[in-house]
Amino acid sequence: MRYWLMKSEPDVYSINDLERDQETLWDGVRNYQARNFMRSMEPGDWVFFYHSNTQPPGVVGLMTVAQSGVPDPTQFDPASEYYDPKSTQDNPRWQTVTLRFLEQFPTMVPLEQLRQTFSEDELWVVRRGNRLSVMPVDDPVAEKILAIARHS
DNA sequence: GCCAACGTTGGC
DNA sequence: GCCAACGTTGGC
């Protein structure tokens, strides 16, 4: 079981939306590094839900991977902003995962606190200029985030 | 709203 | 294959 972190702008899709839906297909990722991380996810992995582009940004809850290796349906849809004409049903370029709601933290762990607690190498999301929306989180770091989230 | 960071595109 | 131009992300 591995830990991950995935970003979403809450205006687009928030932890509350996931709590309502319980399960969601994480579509629209069009970055190869992020896709490769999603390819290596396995059912049962835990994923921190991070709210980006909001005030303040931070980790707001926890999800678990339900299915991995799922072709992103938006790549086949000409009406979608994520349409990829180079992708075919036989050879899809973009795989994603479905995620299930686990918990919403009583209070978010804000980016500022993550910065105070972890170095750039320990937790990539605190890296200045970081734009990657899917990233791995090492076990000790993940356990510390959980401890902070559940203690406050 | 600004702008630094950085991924992608496309001309050459 | 280089790299300038461009577009997007995301903190502030």
Coordinates of N, CA and C (backbone and C1' of nucleotides) in Angstrom, one line a residue:
Chain A
M1 N 0.8 -1.2 0.0 CA 0.0 0.0 0.0 C 0.9 1.2 0.0
R2 N 0.6 2.1 -0.9 CA 1.4 3.3 -1.0 C 0.5 4.6 -0.9
Y3 N 1.2 5.6 -0.5 CA 0.5 6.9 -0.3 C 0.8 7.8 -1.5
W4 N -0.3 8.7 -1.8 CA -0.1 9.6 -2.9 C -0.8 10.9 -2.5
L5 N -0.6 12.0 -3.3 CA -1.3 13.2 -3.1 C -1.8 13.7 -4.5
M6 N -3.1 14.1 -4.5 CA -3.7 14.6 -5.8 C -4.3 15.9 -5.5
K7 N -4.1 16.9 -6.5 CA -4.6 18.2 -6.4 C -5.9 18.4 -7.1
S8 N -6.8 19.2 -6.6 CA -7.9 19.6 -7.4 C -8.3 21.0 -6.9
E9 N -8.8 21.8 -7.8 CA -9.3 23.1 -7.4 C -10.7 22.9 -6.9
P10 N -11.0 23.3 -5.7 CA -12.3 23.1 -5.1 C -13.4 23.7 -5.9
D11 N -13.2 24.8 -6.6 CA -14.2 25.3 -7.5 C -14.6 24.4 -8.6
V12 N -13.7 23.5 -8.9 CA -14.0 22.5 -10.0 C -14.5 21.2 -9.4
Y13 N -13.7 20.7 -8.4 CA -14.2 19.4 -7.7 C -13.5 19.4 -6.3
S14 N -14.4 19.4 -5.3 CA -13.9 19.5 -3.9 C -14.1 18.2 -3.1
I15 N -13.5 18.2 -2.0 CA -13.7 17.1 -1.0 C -15.2 16.9 -0.7
N16 N -15.9 18.0 -0.6 CA -17.4 17.9 -0.4 C -18.1 17.2 -1.5
D17 N -17.6 17.6 -2.7 CA -18.2 16.9 -3.9 C -18.0 15.4 -3.9
L18 N -16.7 15.0 -3.5 CA -16.4 13.6 -3.4 C -17.2 12.9 -2.3
E19 N -17.4 13.6 -1.1 CA -18.2 13.0 0.0 C -19.6 12.8 -0.5
R20 N -20.1 13.7 -1.3 CA -21.5 13.5 -1.8 C -21.5 12.4 -2.8
D21 N -20.5 12.3 -3.7 CA -20.5 11.3 -4.8 C -20.0 9.9 -4.3
Q22 N -19.2 10.0 -3.2 CA -18.6 8.8 -2.6 C -17.5 8.2 -3.5
E23 N -17.7 8.2 -4.9 CA -16.7 7.7 -5.8 C -16.7 8.6 -7.0
T24 N -15.5 8.8 -7.6 CA -15.3 9.6 -8.8 C -14.2 9.1 -9.7
L25 N -14.4 9.4 -11.0 CA -13.3 9.1 -11.9 C -12.6 10.4 -12.1
W26 N -11.3 10.3 -11.9 CA -10.4 11.5 -11.9 C -10.0 11.8 -13.3
D27 N -10.8 12.5 -14.0 CA -10.5 12.7 -15.4 C -9.8 14.1 -15.7
G28 N -9.2 14.2 -16.9 CA -8.7 15.5 -17.3 C -7.2 15.7 -17.1
V29 N -6.5 14.7 -16.5 CA -5.1 14.9 -16.3 C -4.4 14.7 -17.6
R30 N -3.6 15.7 -18.1 CA -2.9 15.6 -19.3 C -1.4 16.0 -19.2
N31 N -0.8 15.3 -18.2 CA 0.6 15.5 -18.0 C 1.2 14.1 -17.8
Y32 N 2.3 13.9 -18.6 CA 2.8 12.5 -18.6 C 3.3 12.0 -17.3
Q33 N 4.0 12.9 -16.5 CA 4.5 12.4 -15.3 C 3.4 12.0 -14.3
A34 N 2.3 12.9 -14.3 CA 1.2 12.6 -13.5 C 0.5 11.3 -13.9
R35 N 0.4 11.1 -15.2 CA -0.3 9.9 -15.7 C 0.5 8.7 -15.3
N36 N 1.8 8.8 -15.4 CA 2.7 7.6 -15.1 C 2.5 7.3 -13.6
F37 N 2.4 8.3 -12.8 CA 2.2 8.0 -11.3 C 0.8 7.3 -11.2
M38 N -0.2 7.7 -11.9 CA -1.5 7.1 -11.8 C -1.5 5.7 -12.3
R39 N -0.7 5.4 -13.3 CA -0.6 4.1 -13.8 C 0.0 3.1 -12.8
S40 N 0.8 3.6 -11.9 CA 1.5 2.8 -10.9 C 0.7 2.7 -9.6
M41 N -0.5 3.4 -9.6 CA -1.4 3.2 -8.4 C -2.1 1.9 -8.4
E42 N -2.3 1.4 -7.2 CA -3.0 0.1 -7.1 C -4.2 0.3 -6.2
P43 N -5.3 -0.5 -6.4 CA -6.5 -0.5 -5.6 C -6.0 -0.6 -4.1
G44 N -6.6 0.2 -3.3 CA -6.3 0.2 -1.8 C -5.3 1.2 -1.4
D45 N -4.5 1.8 -2.4 CA -3.6 2.9 -2.1 C -4.4 4.0 -1.5
W46 N -3.7 4.8 -0.6 CA -4.4 6.0 0.0 C -3.9 7.2 -0.7
V47 N -4.8 8.2 -0.9 CA -4.5 9.4 -1.6 C -5.0 10.6 -0.8
F48 N -4.0 11.5 -0.5 CA -4.4 12.8 0.1 C -5.1 13.7 -0.9
F49 N -6.2 14.3 -0.5 CA -6.9 15.2 -1.4 C -6.4 16.6 -1.0
Y50 N -5.8 17.3 -2.0 CA -5.3 18.6 -1.8 C -6.1 19.7 -2.6
H51 N -6.5 20.7 -1.9 CA -7.2 21.8 -2.5 C -6.2 22.8 -3.0
S52 N -6.1 23.1 -4.3 CA -5.2 24.1 -4.9 C -6.0 25.3 -5.4
N53 N -5.2 26.3 -5.6 CA -5.8 27.6 -6.2 C -6.9 28.1 -5.3
T54 N -6.7 28.0 -4.0 CA -7.8 28.5 -3.1 C -7.0 29.1 -1.9
Q55 N -7.7 29.7 -1.1 CA -7.1 30.5 0.1 C -7.7 29.9 1.4
P56 N -6.9 29.2 2.2 CA -5.6 28.8 1.9 C -5.6 27.4 1.2
P57 N -4.6 27.1 0.4 CA -4.5 25.7 -0.1 C -4.0 24.8 1.0
G58 N -4.3 23.5 0.8 CA -3.9 22.5 1.7 C -4.5 21.1 1.6
V59 N -4.1 20.2 2.4 CA -4.6 18.8 2.4 C -5.9 18.8 3.2
V60 N -7.0 18.3 2.6 CA -8.3 18.4 3.3 C -8.9 17.1 3.6
G61 N -8.3 16.0 3.1 CA -8.9 14.7 3.4 C -8.2 13.5 2.7
L62 N -8.9 12.4 2.8 CA -8.2 11.2 2.3 C -9.2 10.4 1.4
M63 N -8.6 9.8 0.4 CA -9.4 8.9 -0.5 C -8.6 7.6 -0.7
T64 N -9.3 6.6 -1.3 CA -8.6 5.4 -1.6 C -8.8 5.0 -3.1
V65 N -7.8 4.4 -3.7 CA -7.9 4.0 -5.1 C -8.9 2.8 -5.2
A66 N -9.9 3.0 -6.0 CA -10.9 1.9 -6.2 C -10.4 1.1 -7.4
Q67 N -10.2 1.7 -8.5 CA -9.7 1.1 -9.8 C -8.6 1.8 -10.4
S68 N -7.6 1.1 -10.9 CA -6.6 1.8 -11.7 C -6.5 1.4 -13.1
G69 N -5.8 2.1 -13.9 CA -5.7 1.7 -15.3 C -6.9 1.9 -16.1
V70 N -7.7 2.9 -15.7 CA -9.0 3.2 -16.3 C -8.8 4.2 -17.4
P71 N -9.1 3.9 -18.7 CA -9.0 4.9 -19.8 C -9.8 6.1 -19.4
D72 N -9.3 7.3 -19.6 CA -10.0 8.5 -19.3 C -11.0 8.8 -20.5
P73 N -12.3 8.7 -20.2 CA -13.3 8.8 -21.3 C -13.2 10.1 -22.0
T74 N -12.8 11.2 -21.4 CA -12.8 12.5 -22.0 C -11.9 12.6 -23.2
Q75 N -10.9 11.7 -23.3 CA -9.9 11.8 -24.4 C -10.6 11.4 -25.7
F76 N -11.7 10.7 -25.6 CA -12.4 10.2 -26.9 C -13.6 11.2 -27.2
D77 N -13.8 12.2 -26.4 CA -15.0 13.0 -26.6 C -14.6 14.3 -27.3
P78 N -15.0 14.5 -28.5 CA -14.6 15.7 -29.3 C -15.1 17.0 -28.6
A79 N -16.2 16.8 -27.8 CA -16.8 18.0 -27.2 C -16.1 18.4 -25.9
S80 N -15.2 17.5 -25.4 CA -14.5 17.7 -24.2 C -13.3 18.6 -24.4
E81 N -13.0 19.4 -23.4 CA -11.8 20.2 -23.4 C -10.5 19.4 -23.3
Y82 N -10.8 18.1 -22.9 CA -9.6 17.2 -22.7 C -9.5 16.2 -23.9
Y83 N -10.3 16.4 -24.9 CA -10.2 15.6 -26.1 C -8.8 15.5 -26.7
D84 N -8.4 14.2 -27.0 CA -7.1 14.0 -27.6 C -7.2 13.3 -28.9
P85 N -7.1 14.0 -30.0 CA -7.4 13.3 -31.3 C -6.4 12.2 -31.6
K86 N -5.3 12.2 -30.9 CA -4.2 11.2 -31.2 C -4.5 9.9 -30.4
S87 N -5.5 9.9 -29.6 CA -5.9 8.8 -28.8 C -7.0 7.9 -29.5
T88 N -6.8 6.6 -29.4 CA -7.8 5.7 -30.0 C -8.3 4.7 -28.9
Q89 N -9.5 4.2 -29.2 CA -10.1 3.2 -28.2 C -9.1 2.0 -28.0
D90 N -8.5 1.6 -29.1 CA -7.6 0.5 -29.1 C -6.2 0.8 -28.4
N91 N -5.9 2.1 -28.5 CA -4.6 2.5 -27.9 C -4.7 3.9 -27.2
P92 N -5.4 3.8 -26.1 CA -5.6 5.1 -25.4 C -4.3 5.6 -24.7
R93 N -4.2 6.9 -24.8 CA -3.0 7.5 -24.3 C -3.1 7.8 -22.8
W94 N -4.3 8.1 -22.3 CA -4.5 8.6 -21.0 C -5.3 7.6 -20.1
Q95 N -4.6 7.1 -19.1 CA -5.2 6.3 -18.1 C -5.4 7.1 -16.8
T96 N -6.4 6.8 -16.1 CA -6.7 7.4 -14.8 C -7.1 6.4 -13.8
V97 N -7.6 6.9 -12.7 CA -8.1 6.0 -11.6 C -9.5 6.4 -11.1
T98 N -10.2 5.5 -10.5 CA -11.4 6.0 -9.8 C -11.0 6.0 -8.3
L99 N -11.6 6.9 -7.6 CA -11.2 7.2 -6.2 C -12.5 7.2 -5.3
R100 N -12.3 6.6 -4.1 CA -13.4 6.5 -3.2 C -13.2 7.4 -2.0
F101 N -14.2 8.0 -1.5 CA -14.1 8.9 -0.3 C -13.7 8.1 0.9
L102 N -12.8 8.5 1.7 CA -12.5 7.9 3.0 C -12.9 8.8 4.1
E103 N -12.3 10.0 4.1 CA -12.6 10.9 5.2 C -12.2 12.4 4.9
Q104 N -12.9 13.3 5.5 CA -12.6 14.7 5.4 C -12.0 15.1 6.8
F105 N -10.8 15.7 6.8 CA -10.2 16.0 8.0 C -11.0 17.1 8.8
P106 N -11.0 17.1 10.1 CA -11.8 18.1 10.9 C -11.4 19.5 10.5
T107 N -10.1 19.7 10.3 CA -9.6 21.0 9.7 C -8.5 20.7 8.7
M108 N -8.4 21.5 7.7 CA -7.4 21.2 6.6 C -6.0 21.4 7.2
V109 N -5.0 20.7 6.6 CA -3.6 20.9 6.9 C -3.1 21.9 5.9
P110 N -2.9 23.2 6.2 CA -2.6 24.2 5.2 C -1.2 24.0 4.6
L111 N -1.0 24.5 3.4 CA 0.3 24.4 2.8 C 1.4 25.0 3.7
E112 N 1.0 26.1 4.3 CA 2.0 26.8 5.1 C 2.6 25.9 6.2
Q113 N 1.7 25.1 6.8 CA 2.1 24.2 7.9 C 2.9 23.0 7.3
L114 N 2.5 22.6 6.1 CA 3.3 21.5 5.4 C 4.7 22.0 5.2
R115 N 4.8 23.3 4.8 CA 6.1 23.9 4.5 C 7.0 23.9 5.8
Q116 N 6.3 24.2 6.9 CA 7.1 24.3 8.2 C 7.5 22.9 8.7
T117 N 6.8 21.9 8.2 CA 7.0 20.5 8.7 C 7.9 19.7 7.9
F118 N 7.8 19.9 6.5 CA 8.6 19.1 5.6 C 9.5 19.9 4.6
S119 N 10.6 19.2 4.2 CA 11.4 19.8 3.2 C 10.9 19.6 1.8
E120 N 11.4 20.3 0.9 CA 11.0 20.1 -0.5 C 11.2 18.7 -1.0
D121 N 12.3 18.1 -0.5 CA 12.5 16.7 -1.0 C 11.6 15.7 -0.3
E122 N 11.2 16.0 0.9 CA 10.3 15.1 1.6 C 8.9 15.1 1.0
L123 N 8.4 16.3 0.6 CA 7.1 16.4 0.1 C 7.1 17.4 -1.0
W124 N 6.8 16.9 -2.2 CA 7.0 17.7 -3.4 C 6.0 18.9 -3.5
V125 N 4.9 18.7 -2.9 CA 3.9 19.8 -3.0 C 4.4 21.1 -2.4
V126 N 5.3 21.0 -1.5 CA 5.8 22.3 -0.9 C 6.9 22.9 -1.8
R127 N 7.3 22.3 -2.9 CA 8.3 22.9 -3.7 C 7.7 24.1 -4.4
R128 N 8.5 25.1 -4.4 CA 8.2 26.3 -5.1 C 8.0 26.1 -6.6
G129 N 7.0 26.6 -7.2 CA 6.8 26.4 -8.6 C 6.3 25.1 -9.0
N130 N 6.0 24.2 -8.0 CA 5.5 22.9 -8.3 C 4.2 22.9 -9.0
R131 N 4.1 22.2 -10.2 CA 2.8 22.2 -10.9 C 2.3 20.8 -11.1
L132 N 3.0 19.8 -10.6 CA 2.6 18.4 -10.8 C 1.3 18.2 -9.9
S133 N 0.3 17.5 -10.5 CA -1.0 17.4 -9.8 C -1.2 16.0 -9.2
V134 N -0.2 15.1 -9.5 CA -0.3 13.8 -8.9 C 1.1 13.4 -8.4
M135 N 1.3 13.1 -7.2 CA 2.7 12.8 -6.7 C 2.7 11.7 -5.6
P136 N 3.8 11.0 -5.5 CA 3.9 10.0 -4.4 C 4.2 10.7 -3.1
V137 N 3.8 10.1 -2.0 CA 4.2 10.6 -0.6 C 4.8 9.4 0.1
D138 N 6.0 9.6 0.7 CA 6.6 8.5 1.4 C 5.9 8.2 2.7
D139 N 5.9 6.9 3.1 CA 5.2 6.5 4.3 C 5.4 7.4 5.5
P140 N 6.6 7.7 6.0 CA 6.7 8.4 7.2 C 6.1 9.8 7.1
V141 N 6.2 10.4 5.9 CA 5.6 11.7 5.7 C 4.1 11.6 5.8
A142 N 3.6 10.6 5.1 CA 2.1 10.4 5.1 C 1.6 10.2 6.5
E143 N 2.3 9.4 7.3 CA 1.9 9.1 8.6 C 1.9 10.4 9.5
K144 N 2.9 11.2 9.2 CA 3.0 12.5 10.0 C 1.8 13.4 9.6
I145 N 1.5 13.5 8.3 CA 0.4 14.3 7.9 C -0.9 13.9 8.6
L146 N -1.1 12.5 8.6 CA -2.3 12.0 9.2 C -2.4 12.3 10.7
A147 N -1.2 12.2 11.4 CA -1.2 12.6 12.8 C -1.5 14.0 13.0
I148 N -1.0 14.9 12.2 CA -1.3 16.3 12.3 C -2.8 16.6 12.1
A149 N -3.3 16.0 11.0 CA -4.7 16.2 10.6 C -5.7 15.7 11.7
R150 N -5.4 14.6 12.3 CA -6.3 14.0 13.2 C -6.2 14.6 14.6
H151 N -5.0 15.2 14.9 CA -4.8 15.8 16.2 C -5.4 17.2 16.3
S152 N -5.5 17.9 15.2 CA -6.0 19.3 15.2 C -7.5 19.4 15.0
Chain B
dG1 P -9.3 40.6 -12.3 O5' -7.8 41.3 -12.4 C5' -7.5 42.2 -11.4 C4' -6.1 42.2 -11.2 C3' -5.2 41.9 -12.4 O3' -4.0 42.7 -12.2 C1' -4.8 40.2 -10.8
dC2 P -3.0 42.8 -13.4 O5' -1.8 42.1 -12.6 C5' -1.4 42.5 -11.3 C4' -0.2 41.7 -10.8 C3' 0.8 41.4 -11.9 O3' 2.1 41.7 -11.4 C1' 0.1 39.4 -10.9
dC3 P 3.3 41.8 -12.4 O5' 4.0 40.4 -12.2 C5' 4.4 39.9 -10.9 C4' 4.7 38.5 -11.0 C3' 5.6 38.1 -12.3 O3' 6.5 37.1 -11.9 C1' 3.7 36.7 -12.1
dA4 P 8.0 37.5 -12.1 O5' 8.7 36.2 -11.3 C5' 8.3 35.9 -10.0 C4' 8.3 34.4 -9.9 C3' 9.4 33.6 -10.6 O3' 9.8 32.6 -9.8 C1' 7.3 32.9 -11.4
dA5 P 11.0 31.6 -10.2 O5' 10.2 30.4 -10.8 C5' 9.4 29.6 -9.9 C4' 8.7 28.5 -10.7 C3' 9.6 27.7 -11.5 O3' 9.4 26.3 -11.1 C1' 7.8 28.4 -12.8
dC6 P 10.4 25.2 -11.6 O5' 9.6 24.7 -12.9 C5' 8.3 24.2 -12.8 C4' 7.7 24.0 -14.2 C3' 8.7 23.4 -15.2 O3' 8.0 22.4 -15.9 C1' 7.7 25.2 -16.1
dG7 P 8.4 20.9 -16.0 O5' 7.3 20.3 -16.9 C5' 6.0 20.4 -16.6 C4' 5.1 20.6 -17.8 C3' 5.6 19.7 -19.0 O3' 4.4 19.2 -19.6 C1' 5.6 22.0 -19.6
dT8 P 4.5 18.2 -20.9 O5' 4.2 19.3 -22.1 C5' 3.0 20.0 -22.1 C4' 2.8 20.8 -23.3 C3' 3.1 20.0 -24.6 O3' 2.0 20.4 -25.5 C1' 4.5 22.0 -24.5
dT9 P 1.9 19.6 -26.9 O5' 2.3 20.8 -27.9 C5' 1.7 22.1 -27.7 C4' 2.4 23.1 -28.7 C3' 2.6 22.5 -30.1 O3' 2.0 23.4 -31.0 C1' 4.6 23.4 -29.3
dG10 P 1.7 23.0 -32.5 O5' 2.9 23.7 -33.3 C5' 3.2 25.1 -33.0 C4' 4.5 25.4 -33.6 C3' 4.8 24.7 -35.0 O3' 5.5 25.7 -35.8 C1' 6.5 24.3 -33.5
dG11 P 5.3 25.6 -37.4 O5' 6.4 26.7 -37.8 C5' 6.6 27.8 -37.1 C4' 8.1 28.1 -37.0 C3' 8.9 27.9 -38.3 O3' 9.8 29.0 -38.5 C1' 9.9 26.6 -36.6
dC12 P 10.4 29.3 -40.0 O5' 11.8 28.6 -39.9 C5' 12.8 29.1 -39.0 C4' 13.9 28.0 -38.8 C3' 14.3 27.3 -40.0 O3' 15.4 28.1 -40.6 C1' 14.2 25.9 -38.1
Chain C
dG1 P 17.7 13.5 -31.5 O5' 18.0 15.0 -31.3 C5' 19.3 15.4 -31.5 C4' 19.3 16.9 -31.3 C3' 18.8 17.3 -29.9 O3' 19.5 18.4 -29.6 C1' 17.4 18.3 -31.6
dC2 P 19.8 19.0 -28.2 O5' 19.6 20.5 -28.5 C5' 20.3 21.1 -29.6 C4' 19.7 22.4 -29.9 C3' 19.4 23.3 -28.7 O3' 19.9 24.6 -28.9 C1' 17.5 23.1 -30.1
dC3 P 20.2 25.6 -27.7 O5' 18.9 26.5 -27.7 C5' 18.5 27.2 -29.0 C4' 17.1 27.7 -28.8 C3' 16.8 28.2 -27.4 O3' 16.0 29.3 -27.6 C1' 15.2 26.7 -28.1
dA4 P 16.5 30.7 -27.0 O5' 15.5 31.7 -27.7 C5' 15.3 31.7 -29.1 C4' 13.8 31.9 -29.4 C3' 13.1 32.9 -28.5 O3' 12.2 33.6 -29.3 C1' 12.0 30.8 -28.3
dA5 P 11.3 34.8 -28.8 O5' 9.8 34.1 -28.8 C5' 9.4 33.5 -30.0 C4' 8.0 32.9 -29.7 C3' 7.1 33.7 -28.9 O3' 5.8 33.7 -29.5 C1' 7.3 31.6 -27.8
dC6 P 4.6 34.6 -29.0 O5' 3.7 33.5 -28.2 C5' 3.5 32.2 -28.9 C4' 2.9 31.3 -27.8 C3' 1.9 31.9 -26.9 O3' 0.7 31.2 -27.1 C1' 3.4 30.5 -25.7
dG7 P -0.7 31.7 -26.4 O5' -0.9 30.6 -25.3 C5' -0.8 29.2 -25.8 C4' -1.0 28.3 -24.5 C3' -2.1 28.8 -23.6 O3' -2.8 27.7 -23.2 C1' 0.0 28.7 -22.4
dT8 P -4.0 27.8 -22.1 O5' -3.3 27.2 -20.8 C5' -2.7 26.0 -20.9 C4' -2.2 25.6 -19.5 C3' -3.1 25.9 -18.4 O3' -3.1 24.7 -17.6 C1' -1.1 27.0 -17.9
dT9 P -4.1 24.5 -16.4 O5' -3.1 24.5 -15.1 C5' -1.9 23.8 -15.1 C4' -1.1 24.2 -13.9 C3' -1.9 24.3 -12.6 O3' -1.1 23.5 -11.7 C1' -0.7 26.3 -13.0
dG10 P -1.7 23.1 -10.3 O5' -1.4 24.3 -9.4 C5' -0.1 24.6 -9.0 C4' -0.1 25.9 -8.3 C3' -1.2 26.1 -7.3 O3' -0.6 26.6 -6.1 C1' -1.1 27.9 -8.7
dG11 P -1.2 26.4 -4.7 O5' -0.2 27.3 -3.9 C5' 1.2 27.3 -4.1 C4' 1.7 28.7 -4.0 C3' 1.3 29.4 -2.8 O3' 2.4 30.1 -2.2 C1' 0.7 30.7 -4.7
dC12 P 2.4 30.7 -0.8 O5' 2.0 32.2 -0.9 C5' 3.0 33.0 -1.6 C4' 2.2 34.3 -2.0 C3' 1.3 34.9 -0.9 O3' 2.1 35.8 -0.2 C1' 0.4 35.1 -3.1

